[in-house]
C-alpha cells in the first residue's frame, strides 16, 4: 500500500561545482576533483543542498536519500529521523556518476513524487539517462555551469518550487537538459547541444531558462564593440579590473589589445593583462595584494539573466565582499537585455542583499539602461 | 481578397515602375526649351569659353530632355501611385497623421508669403513677423512656456536644440559634470539619438507594468550627473504618465531640467499646461499637432519653447516686439547660437498659424477630446479581436494612441506585425507604426487622430478583424504575400537603408551597366 505522505527523492552530487572556483570550468574528470581539493576548494554542493531542502522542513513528507554526503548527512540536519529513508547503497569516499545513476534508478523504481537533485548540467544528464521523463525532477544549482532549464535560479528558489509542487501542486513542463562539451569548454570553446528533456514543475519566476547563446550577427558585433569602447574609455589607472566570462566582456579585452579567455576570468591593471584564466585562489591573492579600487566587469547569462554564480565561480566570496555595488560594471547588448526582465544573482544571501536593487547596465557607447538586480 | 481597392500602377516594362525623368528622356537629344544666344551679345562678350575657367566649364549638361506635358504627366503618375492623408486613414502611431486643412495651404500659397526673401529688411516684412510672433504667443498660451524659437525644422531638430539649451544652462551654473540624460523607454523614439547627438550619456529608464516610467529605477538613476530628463506624455504607449509631478520634482531636486517631447501633444491640447506638469523645455511638432503636412509631404517645423528663466539660452535671433514693431534680436549673450540659417520654415509656420486661428481655444480643446475618444473607441474594439493582446496597462484608458501586440498570431505566421501591416495596404489603409516601441513584441502602434470619421474607424477595425480572424485562419498565404493591390509590393527595406540612392547621379555611379 502506498504511503499517503508525499515522497521526495533527494540526491546530492557532492563533487558538483568543485571545478568552478578552481578555474577548471567543470568537474567531469576525477583528476580535477583531486586537484581542486588539493588547492583547498571546499565542496559547495552539500551546503546548497541544505539551503534547498530547508525550504521543505515544514512539509509533512517522506524523504528518500542515498547514504552519507549524497543526501543523508544533509537530510538528517533538517528533517526528523522518522521521515528519512536511506537507500541501500554502498558508496566510496569519492563518488562518481555511477552512484548518482544507481540512486536515481532506485528513486524511479519507488516512483517518488519529485526527484530533487543537487548538481550541474552533468548531473542533470546522468539523471536524464536513468529516469527520462517518467518522474518529475528538479535541479538545485550547484554545478559550475548551469545552462539547462531544469534548475531553480538559486538553491532556495529550487526549494521553494519543490515545496509548492509537493504541497499545492504545479503544472509539469518538459525542460531542456543541455550537453556542454567540457573538453571544448576548457579549451575556451562553448559547444552546447540539446541532450534531452526532464519533466520539471513549471514556475517561470523561479526556474532558470536555458542559456541563450549570443548571436553572431553583425549588429551584435557592433553592439559589443560600442559597449567595449565605452568601457575602455572609462577605465581608470591603478584600478584592478576583473573580467568575467563571455563574448561581450572579451570584446573589452580586445579593445585593450589582448585576447581574453572567452570562458575564463582574466585580470587587468593599468590597461594591461596581468593574469589570465585565474582560479578563485589566484584571484583572491591578486585582489588581496591590490590596494586600489577593484572593479568587476560582467555580462549576464543570456536567457536567465544570472550575473554571478554561473560559470564564474572563480569570483568568490572574498572578492565579492571586498567590492561594492558601484564596482559592478555590467554589460549586455540591447537584444540580450531586451529578453531579460531583471538580473539575478546566485550568491550567498548577504552578498545578494548588497548587490541587489536597481543598477545600470551598459548597452552601448555612452548608453546605459537601469535594470533591477533581484 | 478585397476587390474594392486598387492602387494605380504605371509600368513601362514588367519590372520598371514609372521610370525617372532621366530614364524617360534617354536617347533624346532635346527637350521643350531651346534657346540661342543673340549674335550681338556674343560679339560684345567675345569668346565665352575664355570667360569661364576650364575647371568650371562643363561639356555636357545632364538634364532630362522632356516636354512640359511629359513632365506633368510623369509627376501625376507618381502622385497617383502615392498614398497620403488625403487618400485615406493613416494610423501611423506617434506621427499624428491628421488631415491638413486646405485653407492653410491657400493662405501659405499667397504671394505675400511665397515671395518673401530672408534678406529683406525687417521693415518690409512686418506682417510676416507678426504671424510668427502671434504663433509664438499662441503656442505659449497652449503650453504655459512663454519663450520660443521656430528655427528648428523638425521634431528631432527641436530635441537636439532642447538638449543644447539644457547643456548651456548646466554649464552656465558651473555644473560641468552633468553629462547624463535620463530617458524612459516609453519616450518618443528619436530622443535617445538626439541626446547622444548633443553629447549626453543616455540613461534609459524602464517601463513598469502600468506602462509608465518605473519610478524606482528613475530614483536610482537621478543624481549629481543628471543634466535633465526627456519625457513624452502621454508616452509612446499612449498612456498618461500619472507620476508626472513626482517625476518633475525628482528631476528638479536632482538638479536637472525636464524636457517635454511634443510628439503626443495632440492628446493634451487645451487640457493641461506643460508648465503645470513641471516642464522646463519642450518642442512641439507643428507638422503633427498643428496640421501642417509631413511624412514626405513637405518640410516640418519644430517649435522649441522654454519657461521663464531659460530664455537667455534660446538660439539667435530671437523675434521680439516693441511698440507694435517686430524685430530680430541678436544680442542674446548666453544663446546657444544659431541652429539653422534664417528663421525657420516660414510657410509651415503660416499653416500652423492659420490652423490655430481657425480653431480658436474651443476648437483646440475639441481636437484633443475627439482624438482621445477616437483612439479609445478603436482600442476598445481592436483589443477584442482574436490574436490581439495588450502588454501594458490593459484596463487603463489611452490618450491619443494605443499599442497592441500581435505576438499571439505567431502560432499562425512568422513576424505577424510585418505581414498584417502589408496586408492592410491591400484594403487602402495605411498601416500603423510597427515594431515600436520595442518594449512590446510584434507591436502595432495606432493613432486614428481626430480627423477620421466613425465610419472610417469602423472600417479600419473591421479590416483588422477580417485579416486576423479570417484570413490568418483560412488563407495565411494571402497575408504572407501581401500586398497584392498596391502599386509596388515589398521593398527591399534593408537594402534601401544600406544603399540609399537619393539622386540620379548616385544611381548612375552605382548602377550604370549593372542595373538590377
Coordinates of C-alpha atoms in Angstrom, one line a residue, chain A residues 3-152:
Chain A
X3 CA 2.1 5.8 1.8
X4 CA -0.3 8.7 1.7
X5 CA 2.6 11.0 2.5
X6 CA 4.4 12.6 -0.4
X7 CA 7.8 11.2 -1.1
X8 CA 10.7 13.4 -2.2
X9 CA 13.8 11.8 -3.6
X10 CA 16.8 14.0 -2.6
X11 CA 20.2 13.4 -4.1
X12 CA 23.4 15.3 -3.9
X13 CA 26.3 15.1 -6.3
X14 CA 28.9 16.0 -3.6
X15 CA 31.6 16.9 -6.0
X16 CA 29.5 19.2 -8.2
X17 CA 30.9 22.6 -8.6
X18 CA 34.4 21.8 -7.3
X19 CA 35.9 22.7 -10.7
X20 CA 34.4 26.2 -10.8
X21 CA 36.5 28.1 -8.3
X22 CA 39.5 26.1 -9.4
X23 CA 39.1 27.5 -12.9
X24 CA 38.5 24.1 -14.5
X25 CA 35.1 25.1 -15.7
X26 CA 33.7 21.7 -14.9
X27 CA 34.2 18.7 -12.6
X28 CA 33.8 15.8 -15.0
X29 CA 37.2 14.2 -14.5
X30 CA 38.4 12.5 -11.3
X31 CA 41.8 14.3 -11.6
X32 CA 40.0 17.6 -11.5
X33 CA 38.4 16.7 -8.2
X34 CA 41.7 15.8 -6.7
X35 CA 43.4 19.0 -8.0
X36 CA 40.6 21.2 -6.8
X37 CA 40.6 19.6 -3.3
X38 CA 44.4 20.0 -3.0
X39 CA 44.0 23.6 -3.9
X40 CA 41.8 23.9 -0.9
X41 CA 38.5 24.4 -2.7
X42 CA 35.6 23.4 -0.4
X43 CA 32.7 21.3 -1.7
X44 CA 29.7 23.6 -2.2
X45 CA 27.0 21.1 -3.2
X46 CA 26.1 19.9 0.3
X47 CA 25.7 23.5 1.5
X48 CA 23.5 24.3 -1.4
X49 CA 21.5 21.2 -0.9
X50 CA 21.0 22.2 2.7
X51 CA 19.6 25.6 1.6
X52 CA 17.2 24.0 -0.8
X53 CA 16.0 21.2 1.5
X54 CA 15.5 23.7 4.4
X55 CA 12.6 25.2 2.4
X56 CA 10.8 22.0 2.8
X57 CA 11.4 21.4 6.5
X58 CA 7.8 22.2 7.5
X59 CA 6.2 19.8 5.0
X60 CA 4.9 16.5 6.3
X61 CA 6.6 14.3 3.8
X62 CA 8.9 11.4 3.4
X63 CA 12.4 11.8 2.0
X64 CA 14.3 9.1 0.2
X65 CA 18.0 9.7 0.2
X66 CA 21.3 8.0 -0.7
X67 CA 23.6 7.5 2.3
X68 CA 26.4 9.8 3.5
X69 CA 27.2 13.0 1.7
X70 CA 25.0 12.1 -1.2
X71 CA 22.0 13.1 0.8
X72 CA 21.6 11.5 4.3
X73 CA 24.0 13.8 6.1
X74 CA 22.1 16.9 5.0
X75 CA 18.6 15.4 5.4
X76 CA 19.2 14.5 9.0
X77 CA 20.2 18.0 9.9
X78 CA 16.8 19.2 8.7
X79 CA 14.2 16.5 9.0
X80 CA 13.1 14.2 11.8
X81 CA 14.6 10.7 11.5
X82 CA 11.2 9.1 11.1
X83 CA 10.7 10.9 7.8
X84 CA 14.0 9.9 6.3
X85 CA 14.6 6.6 4.4
X86 CA 18.1 5.8 3.3
X87 CA 18.6 3.9 0.0
X88 CA 20.7 0.8 0.5
X89 CA 23.8 1.6 -1.5
X90 CA 27.5 1.4 -0.6
X91 CA 29.3 4.5 -1.7
X92 CA 33.0 5.2 -1.6
X93 CA 34.5 8.4 -0.2
X94 CA 34.8 9.8 -3.7
X95 CA 31.6 9.3 -5.6
X96 CA 31.0 9.5 -9.4
X97 CA 28.3 9.5 -12.0
X98 CA 27.5 5.8 -11.5
X99 CA 26.4 6.4 -7.9
X100 CA 24.1 9.2 -9.0
X101 CA 22.6 6.8 -11.5
X102 CA 22.1 4.0 -9.1
X103 CA 20.4 6.2 -6.6
X104 CA 18.2 7.8 -9.3
X105 CA 17.2 4.4 -10.5
X106 CA 16.0 3.4 -7.0
X107 CA 14.0 6.7 -6.8
X108 CA 12.4 5.9 -10.2
X109 CA 11.5 2.4 -9.0
X110 CA 9.9 3.8 -5.9
X111 CA 8.1 6.3 -8.0
X112 CA 8.9 9.3 -5.8
X113 CA 6.7 12.3 -6.2
X114 CA 9.7 14.5 -7.0
X115 CA 13.3 13.8 -7.5
X116 CA 15.3 16.8 -6.4
X117 CA 19.0 16.6 -7.3
X118 CA 21.9 18.9 -6.4
X119 CA 24.4 19.3 -9.1
X120 CA 25.1 20.9 -12.5
X121 CA 24.5 20.1 -16.2
X122 CA 26.5 16.9 -15.9
X123 CA 24.4 15.7 -13.0
X124 CA 21.2 16.5 -14.9
X125 CA 22.4 14.4 -17.8
X126 CA 23.0 11.4 -15.5
X127 CA 19.5 11.8 -14.1
X128 CA 18.0 12.0 -17.5
X129 CA 19.8 8.9 -18.6
X130 CA 18.1 6.9 -15.9
X131 CA 14.7 8.5 -15.3
X132 CA 13.9 10.0 -18.7
X133 CA 10.7 12.0 -18.3
X134 CA 9.0 9.3 -16.2
X135 CA 9.0 11.2 -12.9
X136 CA 9.0 14.9 -12.0
X137 CA 12.5 16.2 -11.3
X138 CA 14.1 19.4 -10.2
X139 CA 17.7 20.6 -10.1
X140 CA 19.3 22.6 -7.3
X141 CA 22.1 24.6 -9.0
X142 CA 25.5 23.6 -7.6
X143 CA 27.5 22.9 -10.7
X144 CA 29.9 25.1 -12.5
X145 CA 27.8 25.9 -15.5
X146 CA 24.0 25.7 -15.3
X147 CA 22.9 26.0 -18.9
X148 CA 20.0 23.6 -18.7
X149 CA 16.4 24.7 -17.9
X150 CA 15.8 22.3 -15.1
X151 CA 17.3 24.3 -12.2
X152 CA 16.0 26.9 -9.8

